[in-house]
Coordinates of C-alpha atoms and ligand atoms in Angstrom, one line a residue:
M1 CA -6.3 60.3 13.4
K2 CA -3.6 62.0 11.3
T3 CA -2.5 60.3 8.1
H4 CA 0.8 61.2 6.3
Q5 CA 2.1 59.9 3.0
Y6 CA 5.8 59.5 1.9
E7 CA 7.3 57.2 -0.6
V8 CA 10.0 56.0 1.8
L9 CA 9.7 55.8 5.5
I10 CA 12.7 55.2 7.7
V11 CA 12.2 54.0 11.3
G12 CA 15.2 55.1 13.3
A13 CA 17.6 58.0 13.1
G14 CA 20.9 56.3 14.2
G15 CA 23.8 55.8 11.7
A16 CA 21.9 53.3 9.6
G17 CA 18.7 55.3 9.4
L18 CA 20.4 58.6 8.6
M19 CA 22.6 57.1 5.9
A20 CA 19.5 55.5 4.4
A21 CA 17.7 58.9 4.6
L22 CA 20.5 60.7 2.8
Y23 CA 20.4 58.3 -0.1
A24 CA 16.6 57.7 -0.3
S25 CA 15.8 61.4 -0.2
R26 CA 17.8 62.1 -3.3
S27 CA 15.1 60.6 -5.5
A28 CA 12.0 59.8 -3.3
S29 CA 9.9 61.7 -0.8
T30 CA 11.4 60.5 2.5
A31 CA 10.6 60.8 6.2
V32 CA 12.5 59.6 9.2
L33 CA 10.6 58.6 12.4
S34 CA 12.5 58.3 15.6
K35 CA 11.5 57.6 19.1
L36 CA 14.5 59.6 20.3
Y37 CA 15.8 62.9 19.1
P38 CA 18.2 61.7 16.3
T39 CA 21.5 62.7 17.9
R40 CA 20.6 60.7 21.0
S41 CA 20.6 57.4 19.1
H42 CA 22.9 54.7 20.4
T43 CA 25.3 55.2 17.4
G44 CA 26.5 58.3 19.3
T45 CA 28.0 56.2 22.1
A46 CA 30.3 54.1 19.9
Q47 CA 33.8 54.8 20.9
G48 CA 36.6 52.8 19.3
G49 CA 36.4 53.0 15.6
V50 CA 35.1 51.9 12.2
G51 CA 36.9 49.2 10.3
A52 CA 38.2 49.7 6.7
A53 CA 41.4 48.4 5.1
L54 CA 42.7 51.8 4.1
G55 CA 46.3 50.7 4.8
N56 CA 47.3 54.2 6.0
L57 CA 50.0 53.1 8.4
E58 CA 50.9 49.6 7.1
E59 CA 49.9 47.2 4.4
D60 CA 46.2 46.1 4.6
R61 CA 43.7 44.7 2.2
P62 CA 39.9 44.3 2.0
E63 CA 40.5 40.6 1.4
W64 CA 42.2 40.4 4.8
H65 CA 39.3 42.3 6.4
T66 CA 36.9 39.8 4.7
F67 CA 38.8 36.8 6.0
D68 CA 39.1 38.1 9.5
S69 CA 35.4 38.8 9.6
V70 CA 34.6 35.3 8.3
K71 CA 36.9 33.8 10.9
G72 CA 35.6 36.1 13.6
S73 CA 32.0 35.1 12.8
D74 CA 33.1 31.5 13.6
Y75 CA 32.2 30.8 10.0
L76 CA 28.5 31.5 10.4
G77 CA 28.6 34.8 8.5
D78 CA 27.5 34.8 4.9
Q79 CA 30.7 35.2 2.9
D80 CA 29.2 37.1 0.0
A81 CA 27.7 39.7 2.4
I82 CA 31.0 40.0 4.3
E83 CA 33.0 40.5 1.1
F84 CA 30.4 43.1 -0.1
M85 CA 30.9 45.1 3.2
C86 CA 34.7 44.9 3.4
E87 CA 35.2 45.8 -0.2
A88 CA 32.8 48.8 0.1
A89 CA 34.5 50.0 3.3
P90 CA 37.3 52.3 2.1
Q91 CA 35.0 54.2 -0.3
V92 CA 32.3 54.7 2.3
I93 CA 34.9 56.0 4.9
Y94 CA 36.2 58.5 2.3
E95 CA 32.6 59.5 1.7
L96 CA 32.2 60.3 5.4
E97 CA 35.4 62.1 5.4
H98 CA 34.3 64.3 2.6
M99 CA 31.0 65.0 4.4
G100 CA 33.2 66.6 7.1
L101 CA 33.7 63.8 9.7
P102 CA 36.5 65.0 11.9
F103 CA 38.6 61.8 12.1
S104 CA 41.8 61.8 14.1
R105 CA 44.8 62.2 11.8
N106 CA 48.3 60.7 11.3
P107 CA 51.2 63.2 11.0
D108 CA 50.9 63.0 7.2
G109 CA 47.2 64.1 7.3
T110 CA 45.7 60.7 6.5
I111 CA 42.9 59.2 8.7
A112 CA 44.4 57.7 11.9
Q113 CA 43.9 53.9 12.4
R114 CA 44.4 51.7 15.5
P115 CA 44.4 47.9 16.0
F116 CA 41.3 46.1 17.2
G117 CA 40.5 42.6 18.3
G118 CA 40.5 39.9 15.5
H119 CA 41.8 42.3 12.8
T120 CA 45.1 41.0 11.5
N121 CA 47.7 41.0 8.8
N122 CA 46.8 37.7 7.2
V123 CA 50.4 36.9 6.3
T124 CA 52.1 37.5 9.7
G125 CA 49.0 36.9 11.9
K126 CA 49.8 40.0 13.9
P127 CA 47.2 42.7 14.7
V128 CA 46.8 45.3 11.9
T129 CA 45.8 49.0 12.3
R130 CA 42.4 49.0 10.6
A131 CA 40.0 50.9 12.9
C132 CA 39.5 54.5 11.7
Y133 CA 38.8 56.7 14.6
A134 CA 37.9 60.1 15.9
A135 CA 39.5 59.8 19.4
D136 CA 37.1 57.6 21.4
R137 CA 34.0 59.3 20.0
T138 CA 33.8 57.8 16.6
G139 CA 30.1 57.0 16.7
H140 CA 29.3 60.5 18.0
M141 CA 31.1 62.0 15.1
I142 CA 29.4 59.7 12.6
L143 CA 26.0 60.6 14.0
Q144 CA 26.6 64.3 14.1
T145 CA 28.0 64.4 10.6
L146 CA 25.2 62.4 9.1
Y147 CA 22.5 64.4 10.9
Q148 CA 24.0 67.7 9.7
Q149 CA 24.0 66.3 6.2
C150 CA 20.4 65.3 6.5
I151 CA 19.4 68.8 7.7
K152 CA 21.4 70.4 4.9
N153 CA 19.6 68.1 2.4
K154 CA 16.2 68.9 3.9
V155 CA 15.2 65.4 5.0
T156 CA 11.9 65.4 6.9
F157 CA 12.1 64.2 10.5
F158 CA 9.3 63.2 12.9
D159 CA 11.2 63.2 16.2
E160 CA 9.8 61.5 19.3
F161 CA 7.4 59.4 17.2
H162 CA 7.3 55.9 18.5
V163 CA 6.6 53.3 15.8
V164 CA 4.4 50.5 17.2
D165 CA 3.2 48.6 14.2
L166 CA 3.9 47.8 10.5
I167 CA 1.0 47.9 8.1
T168 CA 1.0 45.3 5.3
V169 CA -1.5 44.7 2.6
N170 CA -1.6 41.5 0.5
G171 CA 1.9 40.6 1.6
S172 CA 3.4 44.0 0.7
V173 CA 4.3 47.0 2.8
A174 CA 1.8 49.9 3.2
G175 CA 3.2 51.9 6.0
V176 CA 3.6 52.1 9.8
V177 CA 1.6 53.2 12.8
A178 CA 3.3 55.6 15.2
L179 CA 2.5 57.2 18.6
E180 CA 3.4 60.8 19.0
L181 CA 5.1 61.2 22.4
A182 CA 4.0 64.8 22.9
T183 CA 0.3 64.2 22.4
G184 CA -0.3 60.4 22.7
E185 CA -2.0 60.6 19.3
M186 CA -1.7 57.6 16.9
H187 CA -0.6 58.6 13.4
V188 CA -0.7 56.4 10.3
F189 CA 2.2 56.8 7.9
H190 CA 1.3 55.6 4.4
A191 CA 4.4 54.5 2.4
K192 CA 5.6 52.5 -0.6
A193 CA 8.7 51.3 1.3
V194 CA 9.6 51.1 4.9
I195 CA 13.2 50.7 6.3
F196 CA 13.6 49.5 9.8
A197 CA 16.8 50.9 11.4
T198 CA 15.8 50.6 15.1
G199 CA 19.1 49.2 16.6
G200 CA 19.6 46.4 19.1
H201 CA 18.0 44.8 22.2
G202 CA 20.7 44.5 24.9
R203 CA 18.1 45.6 27.5
V204 CA 17.0 42.0 27.6
W205 CA 20.0 41.5 30.0
D206 CA 20.8 43.2 33.3
V207 CA 24.4 44.1 32.8
T208 CA 24.6 45.8 29.5
S209 CA 26.4 48.5 27.6
N210 CA 23.2 49.3 25.7
A211 CA 21.1 52.5 26.0
Y212 CA 17.7 52.4 27.7
A213 CA 16.0 52.7 24.3
Y214 CA 17.6 49.4 23.1
T215 CA 14.5 47.4 23.4
G216 CA 14.4 45.6 20.0
D217 CA 11.2 47.3 18.7
G218 CA 12.0 46.6 15.1
V219 CA 12.4 42.9 15.5
A220 CA 9.4 42.6 17.8
I221 CA 7.1 44.5 15.5
T222 CA 8.1 42.5 12.4
L223 CA 7.9 39.2 14.3
R224 CA 4.3 40.1 15.2
R225 CA 3.6 40.6 11.5
G226 CA 4.9 37.2 10.4
V227 CA 8.5 38.1 9.6
P228 CA 11.1 35.7 11.0
A229 CA 14.1 36.7 13.2
E230 CA 17.5 35.2 12.3
D231 CA 20.2 33.8 14.6
M232 CA 18.8 35.3 17.7
E233 CA 20.8 33.0 19.9
F234 CA 23.9 34.9 19.0
F235 CA 24.3 37.9 21.3
Q236 CA 27.7 39.4 22.0
F237 CA 29.1 39.9 25.5
H238 CA 31.8 42.5 25.4
P239 CA 34.7 41.7 27.7
T240 CA 35.1 45.1 29.2
G241 CA 32.1 46.8 30.8
I242 CA 32.5 48.8 34.0
Y243 CA 32.0 46.5 36.9
R244 CA 28.3 46.3 37.9
L245 CA 27.2 49.2 35.6
G246 CA 28.0 47.6 32.3
I247 CA 29.0 50.9 30.7
L248 CA 31.4 50.1 27.9
I249 CA 35.2 50.5 28.0
T250 CA 36.2 50.4 24.4
E251 CA 38.3 47.6 23.0
G252 CA 40.4 50.6 21.7
V253 CA 42.0 50.6 25.2
R254 CA 43.5 47.2 24.4
G255 CA 44.3 48.5 20.9
E256 CA 46.4 51.2 22.7
G257 CA 48.2 48.5 24.6
G258 CA 45.9 47.9 27.6
V259 CA 46.0 44.3 29.1
L260 CA 43.6 42.2 31.2
I261 CA 44.9 41.1 34.6
N262 CA 43.6 38.7 37.2
D263 CA 43.7 38.7 40.9
K264 CA 47.2 37.0 40.9
G265 CA 48.5 39.8 38.7
E266 CA 48.7 37.5 35.6
R267 CA 48.1 38.6 32.1
F268 CA 45.8 35.6 31.6
M269 CA 45.0 36.0 27.9
E270 CA 48.5 34.7 27.2
R271 CA 47.2 31.3 28.1
Y272 CA 44.0 31.4 26.1
A273 CA 45.2 33.2 22.9
P274 CA 49.0 33.0 22.7
K275 CA 49.2 34.8 19.4
V276 CA 47.0 37.9 19.7
K277 CA 46.4 37.7 23.5
D278 CA 44.3 40.7 24.6
L279 CA 43.3 41.4 21.0
A280 CA 41.6 38.0 20.4
S281 CA 37.9 38.2 19.4
R282 CA 35.4 39.2 22.0
D283 CA 33.7 35.8 22.5
V284 CA 37.1 34.2 23.2
I285 CA 38.0 36.9 25.7
S286 CA 34.6 36.9 27.5
R287 CA 34.8 33.1 27.9
A288 CA 38.4 33.3 29.2
M289 CA 37.3 36.0 31.8
Y290 CA 34.4 33.8 32.9
L291 CA 36.7 30.8 33.4
E292 CA 39.2 33.0 35.4
M293 CA 36.5 34.2 37.7
Q294 CA 35.0 30.7 38.0
E295 CA 38.3 29.4 39.1
G296 CA 38.5 32.0 41.8
R297 CA 40.9 34.5 40.1
G298 CA 38.5 37.4 40.0
V299 CA 39.9 40.4 41.8
G300 CA 39.4 39.8 45.6
G301 CA 37.4 36.7 44.7
K302 CA 34.7 38.9 43.1
R303 CA 33.2 38.8 39.6
Y304 CA 35.5 41.3 38.0
L305 CA 39.0 41.6 36.6
Y306 CA 41.4 44.5 35.9
L307 CA 41.8 46.3 32.6
D308 CA 45.2 48.0 32.9
V309 CA 46.3 50.8 30.6
R310 CA 48.8 52.5 32.9
P311 CA 51.8 53.4 30.8
E312 CA 54.2 51.3 32.9
T313 CA 52.0 48.2 32.4
V314 CA 51.5 48.9 28.7
N315 CA 55.2 49.5 28.2
K316 CA 56.2 46.4 30.1
Y317 CA 54.0 44.0 28.1
A318 CA 54.8 45.8 24.8
A319 CA 58.5 45.2 25.4
L320 CA 57.9 41.5 26.4
D321 CA 55.8 41.1 23.1
N322 CA 58.5 43.0 21.1
R323 CA 55.6 45.1 19.9
T324 CA 56.5 47.7 17.4
R325 CA 54.7 50.7 15.7
P326 CA 53.9 50.2 12.0
D327 CA 57.1 52.3 11.2
G328 CA 59.2 49.7 13.1
S329 CA 59.9 51.8 16.2
P330 CA 59.3 50.2 19.6
F331 CA 55.7 50.6 20.9
R332 CA 55.8 52.8 24.0
V333 CA 53.2 55.1 25.4
T334 CA 53.1 58.1 27.9
G335 CA 50.3 59.2 30.1
E336 CA 49.7 62.2 27.9
E337 CA 49.2 59.9 24.9
I338 CA 46.7 57.8 26.7
L339 CA 44.8 60.9 27.7
A340 CA 44.7 62.2 24.2
K341 CA 43.6 59.0 22.6
L342 CA 41.0 57.9 25.2
P343 CA 39.6 61.1 26.7
D344 CA 36.0 59.9 27.2
I345 CA 37.0 56.6 28.7
I346 CA 39.2 58.4 31.2
D347 CA 36.3 60.7 32.0
F348 CA 33.8 57.8 32.5
C349 CA 36.2 56.1 34.9
H350 CA 36.6 59.3 36.9
V351 CA 32.8 59.9 37.0
Y352 CA 31.5 56.4 37.6
L353 CA 34.3 54.7 39.5
G354 CA 36.5 57.4 40.9
V355 CA 39.4 55.7 39.2
D356 CA 42.1 57.3 37.1
P357 CA 43.0 54.9 34.3
V358 CA 46.4 56.6 33.8
T359 CA 47.5 55.6 37.4
Q360 CA 45.0 52.9 38.4
P361 CA 43.6 49.7 36.7
M362 CA 39.9 49.6 35.8
P363 CA 37.5 47.0 37.3
V364 CA 35.7 45.3 34.4
Q365 CA 33.3 42.5 33.7
Q366 CA 31.5 41.2 30.6
T367 CA 28.6 43.2 29.4
A368 CA 25.7 42.4 27.0
H369 CA 26.6 44.4 24.0
Y370 CA 25.5 43.5 20.5
A371 CA 22.8 41.6 18.7
M372 CA 24.3 39.6 15.8
G373 CA 20.8 38.3 15.1
G374 CA 17.8 40.3 13.8
I375 CA 15.5 40.8 10.8
P376 CA 16.9 38.6 8.0
T377 CA 18.0 40.5 4.9
N378 CA 20.1 40.1 1.8
V379 CA 23.0 42.5 0.9
H380 CA 20.4 44.9 -0.6
A381 CA 18.7 45.2 2.8
E382 CA 15.6 43.5 1.4
V383 CA 13.8 41.4 4.1
Y384 CA 13.5 37.6 3.9
L385 CA 10.2 36.1 4.8
D386 CA 11.4 32.5 4.8
E387 CA 14.4 30.2 4.6
K388 CA 14.1 29.9 0.9
G389 CA 14.7 33.5 0.0
A390 CA 11.2 35.0 -0.5
I391 CA 11.2 38.7 0.2
M392 CA 8.5 41.1 1.4
P393 CA 8.1 43.8 -1.3
G394 CA 8.8 47.2 0.1
L395 CA 10.3 46.1 3.4
Y396 CA 14.0 46.8 4.3
A397 CA 16.1 46.6 7.4
A398 CA 19.6 47.9 8.1
G399 CA 22.0 48.3 11.0
E400 CA 22.0 46.4 14.3
V401 CA 18.3 45.5 13.9
A402 CA 19.2 43.5 10.7
C403 CA 20.9 40.2 10.2
V404 CA 22.6 40.3 6.8
S405 CA 24.5 38.2 8.1
V406 CA 27.9 39.9 8.2
H407 CA 28.6 39.1 11.8
G408 CA 27.6 35.5 12.0
A409 CA 28.1 34.0 15.5
N410 CA 30.4 36.8 16.7
R411 CA 31.0 40.4 15.5
L412 CA 34.5 41.9 15.2
G413 CA 34.8 45.3 16.8
T414 CA 34.5 48.2 14.4
N415 CA 32.4 46.1 12.0
S416 CA 29.0 47.5 13.2
L417 CA 29.8 51.1 12.5
L418 CA 30.9 49.8 9.1
D419 CA 27.7 47.7 8.7
I420 CA 25.4 50.7 9.5
V421 CA 26.9 53.0 6.9
V422 CA 27.4 50.4 4.1
F423 CA 23.9 48.7 4.5
G424 CA 22.2 52.0 5.5
K425 CA 23.3 53.4 2.2
E426 CA 22.2 50.3 0.3
A427 CA 18.8 50.3 2.0
G428 CA 18.2 53.9 1.1
L429 CA 19.2 53.4 -2.5
R430 CA 17.1 50.3 -2.9
A431 CA 14.0 51.6 -1.2
A432 CA 14.0 54.7 -3.3
E433 CA 14.5 52.6 -6.5
F434 CA 11.7 50.3 -5.5
S435 CA 9.3 53.2 -4.7
G436 CA 10.1 54.7 -8.1
G437 CA 8.5 51.7 -9.8
A438 CA 5.7 50.9 -7.2
S439 CA 2.4 52.4 -6.3
F440 CA 1.0 53.0 -2.9
Q441 CA -1.0 50.0 -1.6
P442 CA -4.6 50.9 -0.6
L443 CA -4.6 51.7 3.2
P444 CA -6.9 49.4 5.1
G445 CA -9.5 51.2 7.3
D446 CA -8.4 49.3 10.4
A447 CA -4.7 50.1 9.9
A448 CA -4.3 51.4 13.5
D449 CA -6.5 48.9 15.2
F450 CA -3.9 46.4 16.3
A451 CA -1.7 49.2 17.7
R452 CA -4.7 50.7 19.6
E453 CA -5.6 47.3 21.1
Q454 CA -2.1 46.9 22.5
F455 CA -2.2 50.2 24.2
A456 CA -5.8 49.8 25.3
R457 CA -4.7 46.7 27.2
L458 CA -2.0 48.7 29.1
R459 CA -4.7 51.2 30.1
D460 CA -7.2 48.5 31.2
G461 CA -5.0 45.8 32.9
S462 CA -5.9 44.7 36.4
G463 CA -2.8 46.4 37.7
T464 CA -1.9 43.5 40.0
E465 CA 1.5 43.3 38.3
K466 CA 4.3 45.8 38.1
A467 CA 6.3 46.2 34.9
A468 CA 9.5 47.0 36.8
D469 CA 9.3 43.7 38.7
I470 CA 8.8 41.7 35.5
A471 CA 11.6 43.5 33.7
R472 CA 14.0 42.9 36.7
E473 CA 13.1 39.2 36.8
M474 CA 13.6 38.8 33.1
K475 CA 17.0 40.5 33.1
T476 CA 18.2 38.4 36.0
V477 CA 17.2 35.1 34.5
M478 CA 18.7 36.0 31.2
D479 CA 22.0 37.1 32.8
D480 CA 22.0 33.8 34.9
H481 CA 21.1 31.3 32.2
V482 CA 21.3 32.8 28.7
G483 CA 24.6 34.7 29.1
V484 CA 28.3 33.9 28.3
F485 CA 27.9 30.2 29.1
R486 CA 24.7 28.2 28.7
V487 CA 23.4 24.7 29.5
K488 CA 20.2 23.0 28.7
D489 CA 18.6 23.0 32.2
G490 CA 19.4 26.6 32.8
M491 CA 18.0 27.7 29.5
Q492 CA 14.9 25.6 30.1
Q493 CA 14.4 27.3 33.5
A494 CA 14.8 30.7 31.8
L495 CA 12.3 29.8 29.1
D496 CA 9.7 28.7 31.7
K497 CA 10.3 31.9 33.6
I498 CA 9.9 34.1 30.6
R499 CA 6.7 32.4 29.6
L500 CA 5.4 33.0 33.1
L501 CA 6.4 36.6 33.0
K502 CA 4.6 37.0 29.7
E503 CA 1.4 35.8 31.4
R504 CA 2.0 38.2 34.3
Y505 CA 2.6 41.0 31.8
K506 CA -1.1 40.8 30.9
E507 CA -2.0 42.1 34.3
V508 CA 0.2 45.2 34.1
R509 CA -1.6 48.5 34.0
A510 CA 0.2 51.8 33.2
G511 CA 0.3 54.1 36.2
D512 CA 0.2 57.1 34.0
Q513 CA -3.1 57.2 32.1
G514 CA -2.6 60.5 30.5
S515 CA -1.9 61.3 26.8
A516 CA 1.0 63.8 26.8
F517 CA 4.5 62.4 27.2
N518 CA 3.3 59.2 28.6
T519 CA 6.7 57.5 28.8
D520 CA 5.4 55.1 31.4
M521 CA 3.0 53.5 28.9
L522 CA 5.7 53.4 26.2
N523 CA 8.2 51.8 28.5
I524 CA 5.7 49.1 29.3
W525 CA 5.0 48.5 25.7
E526 CA 8.8 48.2 25.1
L527 CA 8.9 45.5 27.8
S528 CA 6.6 43.4 25.7
N529 CA 9.2 43.6 23.0
L530 CA 11.9 42.6 25.3
L531 CA 9.9 39.6 26.6
D532 CA 9.2 38.4 23.1
L533 CA 12.9 38.7 22.1
A534 CA 14.0 37.0 25.4
E535 CA 11.7 34.1 24.5
V536 CA 12.9 33.8 20.8
T537 CA 16.6 34.1 21.9
T538 CA 16.2 31.3 24.5
V539 CA 14.2 28.9 22.2
S540 CA 16.8 29.5 19.4
A541 CA 19.7 28.9 21.9
L542 CA 18.2 25.8 23.4
A543 CA 17.8 24.2 20.0
R544 CA 21.4 24.9 18.9
E545 CA 23.3 22.0 20.4
E546 CA 26.9 23.2 19.8
S547 CA 29.2 26.1 20.8
R548 CA 29.9 28.7 18.2
G549 CA 31.0 32.3 18.6
G550 CA 28.8 34.1 21.1
H551 CA 26.8 31.0 21.8
A552 CA 28.9 28.8 24.2
R553 CA 27.4 25.7 25.8
D554 CA 28.9 23.7 28.6
D555 CA 27.0 20.7 27.6
F556 CA 28.0 20.9 23.9
P557 CA 31.4 22.5 24.0
Q558 CA 32.4 21.8 20.4
R559 CA 31.5 23.6 17.2
D560 CA 29.6 21.1 15.1
D561 CA 29.8 22.1 11.4
K562 CA 28.1 18.9 10.2
K563 CA 24.9 19.6 12.0
W564 CA 24.9 23.3 12.8
L565 CA 26.6 25.2 10.0
K566 CA 23.3 26.9 9.4
H567 CA 21.3 30.0 10.3
T568 CA 18.3 29.8 12.6
M569 CA 15.1 31.3 11.4
A570 CA 12.5 31.8 14.2
W571 CA 8.8 32.7 13.8
M572 CA 6.3 33.7 16.5
R573 CA 3.1 31.8 15.7
E574 CA 0.1 31.2 17.9
G575 CA 1.9 32.1 21.1
D576 CA 4.8 29.7 20.3
V577 CA 8.2 30.0 18.6
K578 CA 8.8 27.9 15.5
L579 CA 12.2 27.3 14.1
R580 CA 13.6 26.4 10.7
Y581 CA 17.1 26.7 9.3
K582 CA 18.8 28.0 6.2
P583 CA 22.3 27.3 4.8
V584 CA 25.3 29.6 5.3
T585 CA 26.7 31.1 2.1
I586 CA 30.3 30.0 1.7
T587 CA 32.3 31.3 -1.2
K588 CA 36.1 31.3 -0.6
Y589 CA 36.7 30.2 2.9
Q590 CA 36.0 26.6 4.1
P591 CA 35.3 26.4 7.8
K592 CA 38.4 25.8 9.9
E593 CA 39.2 25.7 13.6
R594 CA 39.8 29.2 15.0
V595 CA 43.2 29.7 16.4
Y596 CA 44.2 33.0 18.0
Ligands
LIG1 C1 28.5 51.7 24.1 C2 28.7 51.1 22.7 C3 29.9 51.3 22.0 C4 30.0 50.8 20.7 N1 31.2 51.0 20.0 C5 31.3 50.6 18.8 C6 32.5 50.8 18.0 O1 33.5 51.4 18.5 N2 32.6 50.3 16.8 C7 31.5 49.7 16.2 O2 31.7 49.3 15.0 N3 30.4 49.4 16.9 C8 30.3 49.9 18.1 N4 29.1 49.7 18.8 C9 27.9 49.1 18.1 C10 27.3 50.1 17.2 O3 27.5 51.4 17.8 C11 25.8 49.9 17.0 O4 25.6 48.6 16.7 C12 25.3 50.8 15.9 O5 25.7 52.2 16.1 C13 23.8 50.7 15.8 O6 23.4 51.7 14.8 P1 21.9 51.7 14.3 O7 21.8 52.8 13.3 O8 21.5 50.3 13.8 O9 21.0 52.0 15.6 P2 20.9 53.2 16.6 O10 22.0 54.2 16.4 O11 20.7 52.7 17.9 O12 19.6 53.9 16.2 C14 18.3 53.3 16.4 C15 17.3 54.4 16.1 O13 16.0 53.7 16.1 C16 15.1 54.5 16.7 N5 14.0 53.7 17.2 C17 14.1 52.5 17.9 N6 12.9 52.0 18.1 C18 12.0 52.8 17.5 C19 10.6 52.9 17.4 N7 9.8 51.9 17.9 N8 10.0 53.9 16.8 C20 10.8 54.9 16.3 N9 12.1 54.9 16.3 C21 12.7 53.9 16.9 C22 15.9 55.3 17.8 O14 15.2 56.5 18.1 C23 17.2 55.5 17.1 O15 17.1 56.7 16.4 C24 28.9 50.1 20.1 C25 27.7 50.0 20.8 C26 27.6 50.5 22.1 C27 26.3 50.2 22.8

């Protein structure tokens, strides 16, 4: 078995991992392990923009960004962390610009900005242009820019190395175990500090905008090693996925004036969010869409609605709203402008739907999109072990896998790309600083045993069960009962089913028994992660008897601050999920009802 030694190990080569690598490698020996080739990470699919109160087109302030994020989080976000992120935003955007990120530009050469849901001018309550963008390929440009910088700065990469376990000694981090895809060989990586930056877990659901690789490996691995998972009941359903496929249509479409229309041709968001309408926050819009379809106003009675960005529609509603550009001129668009600002979206619609968004409306439905919950951390990306604030020395998490918590019960669009660069940087700096003053823990002789056992079981199972069937049944039950709206009985049914599926999983045997490029085996291992996360999500959701942000219950329709203004912490112990709670950090903004 091969053993490697680095001071700092980063698991994941998306925006958070690469930003961490750039900073850690300045002062510590650093390696990045990634199950995907780095530029295939999900960050590369992010379209709409990254939020920062640069105020390039109109007045904007980091305090407004902070308040919008607190409100958007339905007051569950930790206010110290949100303030940290929003204050750090402008500087980190300029840092990316100076690295060479090709942002779209305003005529005066400054970085272009567009409105996005929930981001407002706090005085007028109107949408503000805060999302910095590179056409509709913002994440792609962030990922490429950071990867180029890492190569320039000679960061070491282990591509297509699948991390399957975390090694701890005496409550401290000692490294990770990884499986090399090309050979099937297990490697032990000995380290002083480990940063998890493994992204989200939307593949728990059937209709999702998430990449195939979004299987929640980081949260599952750490849960198995006694680390809790925070606020797992909060998962965001994005309003506009392509009907049936779930592929994302960026909120930037609505930022550019697009509107949601029901079967009767009504712009229904006027009724649900009279002030900001189609730019209300995602949880609000997803629920409104659900209700429209429930009441029979889905297009042709089906479970989809139209997203309409045809210039005539945009111009009609912009005129009715008296919408103006930041310079005061009336907001009007042409087909050419739509094409220039949303080229990839137009392309997706041509390819997947045969629809031309400049002349036809797009059929959309809600799609499982973003994990607000994850590995609990503080603003320095250090990982909490309990609800009282104990941390695990040497362990860090950043990006979508982490719960800082800056998104609380609902994330605002553009705040994740911001989260990954701000907290990725912080994780890299802190891990390097920690490793400067720490020594390597002695590596236990049996470091790879637990990982080996897990894979041995997949080789030796009875083979009476098929992983594909289990995955399908899990996704369906999660879509049906732990989706946009939830009730006790449904969630209990889902939980019973998931537990049954976990039993059936034990009988799965990998069809491919070889060593080289055995993706079959790895996909089955990933399914075990999804099953664990489905269970933790459902147990956390069943317990939370209120509606808040992305967690909406028909049987408890109100937000209940008296009982539930607190974060869930979930542990997996002896085959069961145990819950405890910790308070939300409130600094300046007392919880209020959200009005849009
Ligand atoms: C379609 C889409 C559009 C989006 N648009 C926006 C947007 O416009 N604005 C915005 O703010 N947010 C957006 N988001 C959300 C945002 O893009 C993501 O939350 C963010 O990019 C996640 O970055 P990350 O670095 O945490 O993870 P990722 O970029 O997903 O990287 C995860 C990395 O972990 C590695 N990895 C995972 N498991 C393992 C393992 N077991 N072993 C080794 N490596 C592993 C992967 O190889 C990968 O390199 C969008 C998300 C989607 C899905």
